[in-house]
Amino acid sequence: MATFGTLSDRLTETFRNLRTKGKLTPADVDGTVREIRRALLDADVALQVVKDFTGKVRERALGDEVNKALNPAQQVVQIVNEELIAILGGEQRRLEFAKTPPTVIMLAGLQGSGKTTFAGKLAKQLEGEGHTPLLVAADLQRPNAVNQLQVVAERAGATIYAPEPGNGVGDPIRVSKDGVDYARRHQHDVVIIDTAGRLGVDAELMKQASDIRKATSPDEVLFVIDAMIGQDAVNTAKAFQEGVDFTGVVLSKLDGDARGGAALSVASVTGRPIIFASTGENLEDLESFHPDRMASRILDLGDILTLIEQAQAAFDEEEALKVAEKLANETFTLEDFLDQLQQMKKMGSMKKMLGMLPGMGQMKQQLEDFDEREIDRTEAIIRSMTPGERRNPKVLNGSRRLRIAKGSGMTVTDVNQLVQRFEQAAKMMKTVARGGTPQIPGMGPMGKPGASSKRGKKGAKGKGGSRSGNPAKRAAENAGLATASSTPTGTGFGLGGRTAAPSEADLAEIQKLFGKS
């Protein structure tokens, strides 16, 4: 995640230095804690939060759980992970719905924090979960705020209640109260009230937000805060907590280049949980906040669970079974490949998905260089083919490939590379579907552990030892065979291994056998 990029790099580098040590001394722990403190302060985490965090990490790192551990460095990483989870809120907290509908959700925050966009994202997510949300336009102060919410509501497919034009006209308190009554009459089970913000915290803003809360008695008051706000996040959060007393936090703009200190400060300082994280500009870019998963991302340990959930939401299980069957029967075509590409696009940004894999922080440059439009280009090439060509790429001769290249705006080389990659991928997937192990290009066949080839068995048969009639020579050759069989001759990737030199005792024994002293 871009927001925590610098912090993640600093922490990963700190732990990399620890892994070279078999045992940690107090000096090692102090040096590690010092680097963690610098990394957190550079990330704009509040000073008090940094002090509490590093104090707990140091105390635990010097305790018995590290001293008695088989791998002290991994134990320190685990401690930092657990303490990160704690300051991020500990456990995931979901929205609490009213026993008697409608559930009223009031949004609060500064102007520009992303309240209106979040309102549309939340409405879309709730629609997908079977709810019938109503958006209430109570931000009547900011120019064109009502129009913006109308556009967002239309994109989200949600109903909007906007009786006033805004731009300084209308009473936001009356609109909010009437919006709840409208929802009750028209069977909307969730009401999302988009309130006004200011460029800074002031008395007028807090009084209006407090009056809306009193008039509507919301079940949830969500404080939307910009993750790019930096050190001022704590002061802003405290002011809203005193003025409105929110029940949960929403972090917006987590896809930006900010340092991310707000996320690590707000939950700890206010004692209120982070419920949602907004990770992009699209209405689908909204995640439920999981403290453990976010801590794993920061430490470059990956977030496989979120990746799996996104895949399950985007991919149709029945279609996946059909594809698996086609792979096994060798009937997987470019049309099926196109369908799979389109389902992948539903999951969102490929960079974001790849960034959830463990260790991808070390491949940041490769991720940055990844071109999201490559999928669109591939799709354009396939769409330029006829149905018959998609079903049977073997018919693609030179003239057909030239026509496809012109139709998709690509080159013949691009078409050739796509067909070649497709054939290789289909071959590998077919092998996997049949329960076999694929042959990865450049690495040779991946055999099962412990299995040996016929050549290996044949070679092993001739390793019964020397048949020389000279006892000294026979003993020397047998000693050499024993050394060769016990020494690895290569690695699992086909790279040559280092041959071990004979010990002094072996040399002395060989010299004795040859009658040399």
Short mmCIF file of C-alpha atoms in Angstrom, two decimals:
data_model
loop_
_atom_site.label_atom_id
_atom_site.label_comp_id
_atom_site.label_asym_id
_atom_site.label_seq_id
_atom_site.Cartn_x
_atom_site.Cartn_y
_atom_site.Cartn_z
CA MET A 1 0.00 0.00 0.00
CA ALA A 2 1.53 3.30 -1.14
CA THR A 3 0.70 5.20 2.06
CA PHE A 4 2.89 2.97 4.21
CA GLY A 5 5.61 2.50 1.59
CA THR A 6 8.40 4.42 3.35
CA LEU A 7 7.54 3.06 6.79
CA SER A 8 7.42 -0.48 5.43
CA ASP A 9 10.81 -0.09 3.76
CA ARG A 10 12.42 1.26 6.94
CA LEU A 11 11.03 -1.48 9.17
CA THR A 12 11.92 -4.24 6.70
CA GLU A 13 15.51 -2.97 6.48
CA THR A 14 15.74 -2.87 10.27
CA PHE A 15 14.61 -6.49 10.63
CA ARG A 16 16.92 -7.60 7.81
CA ASN A 17 19.89 -6.48 9.91
CA LEU A 18 18.56 -8.47 12.87
CA ARG A 19 18.38 -11.76 10.97
CA THR A 20 22.17 -12.00 10.77
CA LYS A 21 22.42 -12.35 14.55
CA GLY A 22 22.02 -15.71 16.29
CA LYS A 23 21.52 -14.09 19.69
CA LEU A 24 20.29 -10.60 20.50
CA THR A 25 22.09 -8.47 23.05
CA PRO A 26 20.49 -5.49 24.85
CA ALA A 27 22.53 -3.26 22.50
CA ASP A 28 20.99 -4.99 19.46
CA VAL A 29 17.49 -4.49 20.88
CA ASP A 30 18.15 -0.82 21.67
CA GLY A 31 19.50 -0.23 18.17
CA THR A 32 16.44 -1.89 16.62
CA VAL A 33 14.03 0.08 18.81
CA ARG A 34 15.88 3.29 17.91
CA GLU A 35 15.43 2.60 14.19
CA ILE A 36 11.74 1.76 14.71
CA ARG A 37 11.28 5.03 16.60
CA ARG A 38 12.87 7.02 13.76
CA ALA A 39 10.77 5.21 11.15
CA LEU A 40 7.52 5.92 13.01
CA LEU A 41 8.37 9.60 13.60
CA ASP A 42 9.28 10.00 9.92
CA ALA A 43 5.86 8.51 9.09
CA ASP A 44 4.16 11.30 11.07
CA VAL A 45 2.95 9.04 13.87
CA ALA A 46 2.03 11.02 16.99
CA LEU A 47 4.92 11.34 19.47
CA GLN A 48 3.04 9.86 22.42
CA VAL A 49 1.99 6.87 20.33
CA VAL A 50 5.61 6.32 19.27
CA LYS A 51 6.81 6.46 22.89
CA ASP A 52 4.22 3.95 24.09
CA PHE A 53 4.81 1.65 21.14
CA THR A 54 8.61 1.53 21.32
CA GLY A 55 8.50 1.19 25.12
CA LYS A 56 6.36 -1.93 24.89
CA VAL A 57 8.45 -3.39 22.06
CA ARG A 58 11.70 -2.86 24.02
CA GLU A 59 10.28 -4.35 27.21
CA ARG A 60 9.04 -7.47 25.42
CA ALA A 61 12.17 -7.80 23.24
CA LEU A 62 14.38 -7.89 26.35
CA GLY A 63 12.10 -10.46 28.01
CA ASP A 64 12.34 -14.24 28.21
CA GLU A 65 10.15 -14.82 25.14
CA VAL A 66 13.02 -13.57 22.94
CA ASN A 67 15.95 -14.84 24.98
CA LYS A 68 14.63 -18.40 24.91
CA ALA A 69 13.48 -18.32 21.29
CA LEU A 70 15.15 -20.46 18.63
CA ASN A 71 15.09 -17.50 16.24
CA PRO A 72 15.26 -14.19 18.20
CA ALA A 73 14.96 -12.01 15.07
CA GLN A 74 11.66 -13.62 14.06
CA GLN A 75 10.41 -13.25 17.62
CA VAL A 76 11.11 -9.49 17.55
CA VAL A 77 9.23 -9.19 14.23
CA GLN A 78 6.31 -11.02 15.84
CA ILE A 79 6.36 -8.63 18.81
CA VAL A 80 6.35 -5.57 16.51
CA ASN A 81 3.51 -7.12 14.52
CA GLU A 82 1.42 -7.72 17.65
CA GLU A 83 2.04 -4.19 18.97
CA LEU A 84 1.13 -2.71 15.56
CA ILE A 85 -2.15 -4.63 15.67
CA ALA A 86 -2.79 -3.23 19.15
CA ILE A 87 -2.33 0.43 18.17
CA LEU A 88 -4.45 -0.11 15.06
CA GLY A 89 -7.37 -1.16 17.23
CA GLY A 90 -6.75 -4.81 18.05
CA GLU A 91 -9.78 -6.48 16.48
CA GLN A 92 -11.93 -5.74 13.47
CA ARG A 93 -15.09 -3.81 14.23
CA ARG A 94 -18.09 -3.97 11.88
CA LEU A 95 -21.01 -1.58 11.48
CA GLU A 96 -23.70 -2.04 14.12
CA PHE A 97 -27.19 -2.04 12.64
CA ALA A 98 -30.29 -0.92 14.52
CA LYS A 99 -32.72 -3.57 15.73
CA THR A 100 -35.54 -1.49 14.28
CA PRO A 101 -34.75 0.01 10.84
CA PRO A 102 -33.64 2.39 9.58
CA THR A 103 -30.03 2.32 10.77
CA VAL A 104 -28.79 5.93 10.76
CA ILE A 105 -25.13 6.53 9.86
CA MET A 106 -23.85 10.08 10.19
CA LEU A 107 -20.60 11.13 8.49
CA ALA A 108 -18.40 13.82 10.02
CA GLY A 109 -15.03 15.29 9.09
CA LEU A 110 -13.19 18.23 7.61
CA GLN A 111 -13.89 19.57 4.13
CA GLY A 112 -11.99 17.59 1.52
CA SER A 113 -11.55 14.52 3.72
CA GLY A 114 -13.62 12.40 1.31
CA LYS A 115 -17.00 12.17 3.09
CA THR A 116 -19.16 12.47 -0.04
CA THR A 117 -17.16 9.89 -2.00
CA PHE A 118 -17.19 7.55 1.00
CA ALA A 119 -20.97 7.94 1.26
CA GLY A 120 -21.31 6.58 -2.30
CA LYS A 121 -18.82 3.77 -1.64
CA LEU A 122 -20.64 2.72 1.53
CA ALA A 123 -24.02 2.85 -0.23
CA LYS A 124 -22.70 0.63 -3.04
CA GLN A 125 -21.24 -1.87 -0.57
CA LEU A 126 -24.46 -2.00 1.44
CA GLU A 127 -26.48 -2.46 -1.77
CA GLY A 128 -24.32 -5.47 -2.55
CA GLU A 129 -25.09 -6.90 0.90
CA GLY A 130 -28.84 -6.68 0.33
CA HIS A 131 -29.58 -3.37 2.07
CA THR A 132 -31.56 -0.43 0.68
CA PRO A 133 -29.55 2.67 1.64
CA LEU A 134 -30.73 6.26 1.34
CA LEU A 135 -28.21 9.09 0.92
CA VAL A 136 -29.20 12.36 2.61
CA ALA A 137 -27.62 15.58 1.26
CA ALA A 138 -27.10 17.58 4.45
CA ASP A 139 -23.96 19.37 3.25
CA LEU A 140 -25.64 22.60 2.20
CA GLN A 141 -22.59 24.81 2.74
CA ARG A 142 -19.92 23.68 0.26
CA PRO A 143 -20.51 24.81 -3.36
CA ASN A 144 -22.10 22.05 -5.49
CA ALA A 145 -21.88 19.51 -2.66
CA VAL A 146 -25.49 18.42 -3.29
CA ASN A 147 -24.81 17.98 -7.02
CA GLN A 148 -21.71 15.93 -6.25
CA LEU A 149 -23.67 13.61 -3.96
CA GLN A 150 -26.35 13.22 -6.65
CA VAL A 151 -23.72 12.12 -9.17
CA VAL A 152 -22.14 9.71 -6.66
CA ALA A 153 -25.56 8.28 -5.74
CA GLU A 154 -26.39 7.69 -9.42
CA ARG A 155 -23.07 5.85 -9.93
CA ALA A 156 -23.69 3.75 -6.83
CA GLY A 157 -27.28 2.98 -7.85
CA ALA A 158 -28.60 4.39 -4.56
CA THR A 159 -31.57 6.64 -3.75
CA ILE A 160 -30.85 10.20 -2.64
CA TYR A 161 -32.89 12.63 -0.53
CA ALA A 162 -31.96 16.19 -1.52
CA PRO A 163 -34.86 18.66 -1.01
CA GLU A 164 -32.56 21.71 -0.84
CA PRO A 165 -30.23 23.01 -3.60
CA GLY A 166 -27.40 23.75 -1.17
CA ASN A 167 -24.76 26.41 -1.91
CA GLY A 168 -25.66 28.08 1.39
CA VAL A 169 -29.43 27.56 1.03
CA GLY A 170 -31.40 25.31 3.41
CA ASP A 171 -31.34 24.03 6.98
CA PRO A 172 -29.09 20.92 7.29
CA ILE A 173 -30.60 19.91 10.64
CA ARG A 174 -34.16 19.84 9.27
CA VAL A 175 -33.01 18.06 6.08
CA SER A 176 -31.29 15.35 8.15
CA LYS A 177 -34.32 14.79 10.35
CA ASP A 178 -36.73 14.76 7.38
CA GLY A 179 -34.39 12.36 5.56
CA VAL A 180 -34.72 9.79 8.37
CA ASP A 181 -38.52 10.14 8.27
CA TYR A 182 -38.46 9.74 4.47
CA ALA A 183 -36.41 6.53 4.82
CA ARG A 184 -38.87 5.15 7.37
CA ARG A 185 -41.85 5.83 5.08
CA HIS A 186 -40.19 4.42 1.95
CA GLN A 187 -38.73 1.26 3.50
CA HIS A 188 -35.02 2.21 3.37
CA ASP A 189 -33.21 0.22 6.06
CA VAL A 190 -30.04 2.39 6.13
CA VAL A 191 -29.69 6.20 6.09
CA ILE A 192 -26.31 7.78 5.30
CA ILE A 193 -26.17 11.48 6.21
CA ASP A 194 -23.48 13.47 4.41
CA THR A 195 -22.79 16.50 6.63
CA ALA A 196 -20.86 19.71 5.93
CA GLY A 197 -17.19 20.17 6.73
CA ARG A 198 -14.85 23.11 7.14
CA LEU A 199 -11.27 23.78 6.14
CA GLY A 200 -10.44 23.68 9.84
CA VAL A 201 -12.06 22.87 13.16
CA ASP A 202 -14.31 25.72 14.37
CA ALA A 203 -17.23 26.23 16.75
CA GLU A 204 -19.83 26.61 13.98
CA LEU A 205 -18.87 23.26 12.43
CA MET A 206 -19.01 21.43 15.76
CA LYS A 207 -22.35 22.99 16.76
CA GLN A 208 -23.98 22.00 13.45
CA ALA A 209 -22.65 18.44 13.65
CA SER A 210 -23.74 18.15 17.28
CA ASP A 211 -27.24 19.45 16.47
CA ILE A 212 -27.61 16.94 13.59
CA ARG A 213 -26.61 14.14 15.95
CA LYS A 214 -29.21 15.22 18.52
CA ALA A 215 -31.93 15.53 15.87
CA THR A 216 -31.33 12.14 14.22
CA SER A 217 -29.94 9.95 17.06
CA PRO A 218 -27.59 8.07 14.71
CA ASP A 219 -26.58 4.47 15.40
CA GLU A 220 -23.11 5.16 14.00
CA VAL A 221 -21.15 8.40 13.73
CA LEU A 222 -18.21 7.82 11.39
CA PHE A 223 -15.33 10.27 11.46
CA VAL A 224 -13.76 10.42 7.97
CA ILE A 225 -10.12 11.46 8.09
CA ASP A 226 -7.66 11.99 5.26
CA ALA A 227 -4.68 9.62 5.66
CA MET A 228 -2.49 12.37 4.19
CA ILE A 229 -3.22 14.84 7.00
CA GLY A 230 -0.06 13.93 8.93
CA GLN A 231 0.69 15.11 12.48
CA ASP A 232 -2.49 17.22 12.67
CA ALA A 233 -4.60 14.05 12.57
CA VAL A 234 -4.51 13.62 16.34
CA ASN A 235 -5.62 17.19 17.12
CA THR A 236 -8.43 17.01 14.54
CA ALA A 237 -9.61 13.64 15.85
CA LYS A 238 -9.61 14.86 19.45
CA ALA A 239 -11.61 17.96 18.49
CA PHE A 240 -14.28 15.89 16.72
CA GLN A 241 -14.38 13.40 19.57
CA GLU A 242 -15.08 16.18 22.07
CA GLY A 243 -17.55 17.98 19.80
CA VAL A 244 -19.46 15.07 18.21
CA ASP A 245 -18.16 11.91 19.91
CA PHE A 246 -17.86 9.60 16.91
CA THR A 247 -18.19 5.82 17.18
CA GLY A 248 -15.78 4.79 14.42
CA VAL A 249 -13.12 6.04 12.02
CA VAL A 250 -12.85 5.88 8.22
CA LEU A 251 -9.40 6.32 6.66
CA SER A 252 -9.60 7.84 3.19
CA LYS A 253 -6.96 8.24 0.47
CA LEU A 254 -4.85 5.30 1.61
CA ASP A 255 -3.75 4.91 -2.02
CA GLY A 256 -1.86 8.19 -1.89
CA ASP A 257 1.81 8.87 -1.22
CA ALA A 258 1.28 10.03 2.36
CA ARG A 259 3.33 8.60 5.19
CA GLY A 260 0.36 7.01 6.95
CA GLY A 261 0.90 8.35 10.45
CA ALA A 262 -2.81 9.15 10.83
CA ALA A 263 -3.75 5.48 10.66
CA LEU A 264 -1.27 4.58 13.38
CA SER A 265 -2.31 7.48 15.63
CA VAL A 266 -6.07 8.00 15.53
CA ALA A 267 -7.26 4.65 16.84
CA SER A 268 -4.71 4.66 19.65
CA VAL A 269 -5.31 8.25 20.76
CA THR A 270 -9.13 8.31 20.55
CA GLY A 271 -9.84 4.72 21.54
CA ARG A 272 -12.29 4.49 18.62
CA PRO A 273 -11.88 1.67 16.07
CA ILE A 274 -11.07 2.12 12.39
CA ILE A 275 -13.97 0.49 10.53
CA PHE A 276 -13.28 1.25 6.85
CA ALA A 277 -10.29 2.06 4.64
CA SER A 278 -10.78 3.84 1.32
CA THR A 279 -8.07 2.70 -1.10
CA GLY A 280 -8.87 4.36 -4.42
CA GLU A 281 -11.12 6.67 -6.42
CA ASN A 282 -13.52 4.03 -7.72
CA LEU A 283 -16.69 3.23 -5.76
CA GLU A 284 -15.46 -0.38 -5.38
CA ASP A 285 -12.27 0.74 -3.62
CA LEU A 286 -13.53 0.35 -0.06
CA GLU A 287 -12.25 -2.26 2.39
CA SER A 288 -13.35 -3.28 5.85
CA PHE A 289 -10.44 -2.45 8.13
CA HIS A 290 -8.62 -5.43 9.65
CA PRO A 291 -5.86 -4.34 12.09
CA ASP A 292 -3.99 -7.65 11.75
CA ARG A 293 -4.00 -7.52 7.95
CA MET A 294 -2.91 -3.87 7.88
CA ALA A 295 -0.03 -4.64 10.26
CA SER A 296 1.04 -7.48 7.96
CA ARG A 297 1.05 -5.13 4.97
CA ILE A 298 3.18 -2.59 6.84
CA LEU A 299 5.73 -5.29 7.74
CA ASP A 300 5.68 -6.63 4.14
CA LEU A 301 4.21 -9.93 5.31
CA GLY A 302 1.41 -9.74 2.73
CA ASP A 303 -2.36 -9.79 3.01
CA ILE A 304 -3.45 -13.06 1.43
CA LEU A 305 -6.86 -13.15 3.19
CA THR A 306 -8.01 -9.87 1.61
CA LEU A 307 -6.71 -11.04 -1.77
CA ILE A 308 -8.71 -14.27 -1.47
CA GLU A 309 -11.86 -12.36 -0.47
CA GLN A 310 -11.54 -10.06 -3.48
CA ALA A 311 -11.03 -13.04 -5.77
CA GLN A 312 -14.09 -14.80 -4.35
CA ALA A 313 -16.16 -11.65 -4.89
CA ALA A 314 -15.00 -11.23 -8.50
CA PHE A 315 -14.90 -14.83 -9.75
CA ASP A 316 -17.95 -16.98 -10.37
CA GLU A 317 -17.52 -20.42 -8.77
CA GLU A 318 -19.51 -22.18 -11.52
CA GLU A 319 -17.43 -20.51 -14.21
CA ALA A 320 -14.23 -21.51 -12.40
CA LEU A 321 -15.34 -25.16 -12.40
CA LYS A 322 -16.12 -24.97 -16.12
CA VAL A 323 -12.68 -23.51 -16.82
CA ALA A 324 -11.00 -26.25 -14.74
CA GLU A 325 -12.89 -28.87 -16.74
CA LYS A 326 -11.87 -27.27 -20.06
CA LEU A 327 -8.24 -27.20 -18.96
CA ALA A 328 -8.32 -30.89 -18.13
CA ASN A 329 -10.00 -31.71 -21.46
CA GLU A 330 -7.66 -29.47 -23.49
CA THR A 331 -10.59 -27.33 -24.69
CA PHE A 332 -9.45 -24.09 -23.04
CA THR A 333 -9.55 -21.38 -25.73
CA LEU A 334 -8.69 -17.72 -26.13
CA GLU A 335 -12.38 -16.94 -25.58
CA ASP A 336 -12.14 -18.54 -22.13
CA PHE A 337 -8.89 -16.65 -21.56
CA LEU A 338 -10.68 -13.39 -22.42
CA ASP A 339 -13.42 -14.18 -19.89
CA GLN A 340 -10.78 -14.79 -17.22
CA LEU A 341 -9.10 -11.46 -18.01
CA GLN A 342 -12.40 -9.63 -17.63
CA GLN A 343 -13.02 -11.27 -14.26
CA MET A 344 -9.53 -10.26 -13.14
CA LYS A 345 -10.29 -6.65 -14.06
CA LYS A 346 -13.29 -6.78 -11.71
CA MET A 347 -10.89 -7.36 -8.82
CA GLY A 348 -9.38 -3.90 -9.35
CA SER A 349 -5.81 -2.76 -9.75
CA MET A 350 -3.29 -5.51 -10.50
CA LYS A 351 -0.59 -3.49 -8.73
CA LYS A 352 -2.72 -3.40 -5.60
CA MET A 353 -3.36 -7.14 -5.74
CA LEU A 354 0.29 -7.98 -6.34
CA GLY A 355 1.24 -5.69 -3.46
CA MET A 356 -0.76 -7.93 -1.10
CA LEU A 357 1.63 -10.83 -1.70
CA PRO A 358 4.30 -11.42 0.97
CA GLY A 359 7.70 -9.92 0.18
CA MET A 360 6.46 -7.71 -2.66
CA GLY A 361 7.80 -4.66 -0.85
CA GLN A 362 11.26 -5.77 -1.98
CA MET A 363 10.05 -5.65 -5.61
CA LYS A 364 8.71 -2.12 -5.46
CA GLN A 365 10.41 -1.03 -8.67
CA GLN A 366 9.01 -4.00 -10.60
CA LEU A 367 5.53 -3.15 -9.29
CA GLU A 368 5.92 0.47 -10.31
CA ASP A 369 7.05 -0.58 -13.79
CA PHE A 370 4.05 -2.90 -14.20
CA ASP A 371 1.75 -1.47 -16.87
CA GLU A 372 -1.93 -1.89 -15.96
CA ARG A 373 -2.84 -1.28 -19.61
CA GLU A 374 -1.17 -4.54 -20.67
CA ILE A 375 -4.44 -6.37 -19.89
CA ASP A 376 -6.34 -3.92 -22.12
CA ARG A 377 -3.87 -4.51 -24.96
CA THR A 378 -4.22 -8.27 -24.61
CA GLU A 379 -8.00 -7.90 -24.62
CA ALA A 380 -7.82 -5.74 -27.77
CA ILE A 381 -5.78 -8.39 -29.62
CA ILE A 382 -8.19 -11.21 -28.70
CA ARG A 383 -11.24 -9.12 -29.63
CA SER A 384 -9.70 -8.48 -33.06
CA MET A 385 -9.82 -12.23 -33.79
CA THR A 386 -12.77 -14.06 -35.28
CA PRO A 387 -14.62 -16.58 -33.07
CA GLY A 388 -13.00 -19.40 -35.05
CA GLU A 389 -9.51 -17.99 -34.46
CA ARG A 390 -10.14 -17.64 -30.75
CA ARG A 391 -11.28 -21.25 -30.51
CA ASN A 392 -8.36 -22.57 -32.59
CA PRO A 393 -5.24 -20.33 -32.58
CA LYS A 394 -3.42 -22.86 -34.79
CA VAL A 395 -5.19 -21.40 -37.84
CA LEU A 396 -3.44 -18.06 -37.32
CA ASN A 397 -1.16 -17.74 -40.35
CA GLY A 398 0.87 -14.67 -41.31
CA SER A 399 -1.93 -12.75 -43.07
CA ARG A 400 -4.39 -13.38 -40.22
CA ARG A 401 -1.88 -12.18 -37.63
CA LEU A 402 -1.22 -9.02 -39.68
CA ARG A 403 -4.97 -8.33 -39.84
CA ILE A 404 -5.33 -8.84 -36.06
CA ALA A 405 -2.37 -6.56 -35.37
CA LYS A 406 -3.86 -3.76 -37.48
CA GLY A 407 -7.31 -4.24 -35.96
CA SER A 408 -6.01 -3.96 -32.40
CA GLY A 409 -3.47 -1.22 -33.03
CA MET A 410 -0.62 -3.54 -32.05
CA THR A 411 2.26 -5.18 -33.94
CA VAL A 412 2.53 -8.69 -35.37
CA THR A 413 5.23 -9.35 -32.75
CA ASP A 414 2.72 -8.53 -29.99
CA VAL A 415 0.23 -10.98 -31.52
CA ASN A 416 2.90 -13.69 -31.79
CA GLN A 417 3.97 -13.19 -28.18
CA LEU A 418 0.38 -13.40 -26.95
CA VAL A 419 -0.28 -16.67 -28.80
CA GLN A 420 2.99 -18.11 -27.53
CA ARG A 421 2.29 -17.12 -23.92
CA PHE A 422 -1.24 -18.50 -24.17
CA GLU A 423 -0.01 -21.87 -25.45
CA GLN A 424 2.59 -22.10 -22.67
CA ALA A 425 0.09 -21.09 -19.98
CA ALA A 426 -2.56 -23.51 -21.27
CA LYS A 427 0.00 -26.33 -21.29
CA MET A 428 1.07 -25.61 -17.70
CA MET A 429 -2.51 -25.26 -16.44
CA LYS A 430 -3.50 -28.48 -18.20
CA THR A 431 -0.69 -30.31 -16.40
CA VAL A 432 -1.78 -28.89 -13.04
CA ALA A 433 -5.46 -29.71 -13.71
CA ARG A 434 -4.48 -33.35 -14.28
CA GLY A 435 -2.63 -33.48 -10.99
CA GLY A 436 0.86 -33.24 -12.44
CA THR A 437 3.74 -30.87 -11.86
CA PRO A 438 4.36 -28.29 -14.59
CA GLN A 439 7.62 -27.62 -16.37
CA ILE A 440 8.60 -24.02 -15.70
CA PRO A 441 10.51 -22.40 -18.61
CA GLY A 442 14.20 -22.05 -17.76
CA MET A 443 14.00 -24.41 -14.77
CA GLY A 444 13.23 -27.78 -16.33
CA PRO A 445 10.69 -30.29 -15.04
CA MET A 446 9.75 -30.00 -11.38
CA GLY A 447 9.84 -33.58 -10.11
CA LYS A 448 8.28 -34.80 -6.91
CA PRO A 449 10.50 -34.77 -3.81
CA GLY A 450 12.50 -37.96 -3.54
CA ALA A 451 11.71 -39.08 -7.12
CA SER A 452 14.56 -39.98 -9.45
CA SER A 453 14.78 -40.29 -13.20
CA LYS A 454 15.68 -43.45 -15.12
CA ARG A 455 19.06 -41.97 -15.83
CA GLY A 456 19.64 -41.48 -12.12
CA LYS A 457 18.69 -45.12 -11.38
CA LYS A 458 20.96 -46.36 -14.11
CA GLY A 459 23.83 -44.32 -12.77
CA ALA A 460 23.19 -45.53 -9.25
CA LYS A 461 23.49 -49.14 -10.39
CA GLY A 462 27.13 -48.68 -11.33
CA LYS A 463 28.09 -47.17 -7.99
CA GLY A 464 28.86 -50.45 -6.28
CA GLY A 465 32.47 -49.48 -5.57
CA SER A 466 35.86 -50.08 -7.20
CA ARG A 467 36.69 -53.54 -8.61
CA SER A 468 40.43 -52.84 -8.84
CA GLY A 469 42.76 -55.72 -7.94
CA ASN A 470 45.13 -53.33 -6.12
CA PRO A 471 43.90 -53.11 -2.49
CA ALA A 472 45.39 -49.64 -1.98
CA LYS A 473 43.91 -48.28 -5.21
CA ARG A 474 40.54 -49.93 -4.48
CA ALA A 475 40.40 -48.35 -1.00
CA ALA A 476 41.33 -44.93 -2.37
CA GLU A 477 38.68 -45.07 -5.10
CA ASN A 478 36.02 -46.23 -2.63
CA ALA A 479 36.93 -43.36 -0.31
CA GLY A 480 36.56 -40.97 -3.22
CA LEU A 481 33.13 -42.44 -4.13
CA ALA A 482 31.95 -42.08 -0.54
CA THR A 483 32.98 -38.43 -0.51
CA ALA A 484 31.31 -37.76 -3.86
CA SER A 485 28.03 -39.44 -2.87
CA SER A 486 27.79 -37.51 0.38
CA THR A 487 28.54 -34.12 -1.21
CA PRO A 488 25.76 -32.29 -3.08
CA THR A 489 26.72 -31.68 -6.70
CA GLY A 490 24.17 -29.00 -7.44
CA THR A 491 21.23 -27.00 -6.16
CA GLY A 492 17.54 -27.36 -6.74
CA PHE A 493 17.77 -24.75 -9.51
CA GLY A 494 20.43 -26.60 -11.53
CA LEU A 495 23.28 -24.41 -10.28
CA GLY A 496 26.59 -26.08 -9.56
CA GLY A 497 27.26 -26.78 -5.91
CA ARG A 498 30.60 -26.33 -4.13
CA THR A 499 32.58 -29.58 -3.78
CA ALA A 500 33.70 -30.23 -0.22
CA ALA A 501 37.44 -30.71 0.34
CA PRO A 502 38.59 -33.97 2.03
CA SER A 503 39.39 -33.74 5.72
CA GLU A 504 42.88 -34.18 7.18
CA ALA A 505 41.90 -37.61 8.57
CA ASP A 506 40.80 -38.74 5.06
CA LEU A 507 44.12 -37.61 3.57
CA ALA A 508 46.09 -39.40 6.29
CA GLU A 509 44.11 -42.62 5.68
CA ILE A 510 44.71 -42.46 1.92
CA GLN A 511 48.44 -41.88 2.43
CA LYS A 512 48.61 -44.89 4.77
CA LEU A 513 46.86 -47.10 2.20
CA PHE A 514 49.39 -46.09 -0.46
CA GLY A 515 52.24 -46.90 1.92
CA LYS A 516 53.25 -43.24 2.40
CA SER A 517 53.98 -41.77 5.79
#
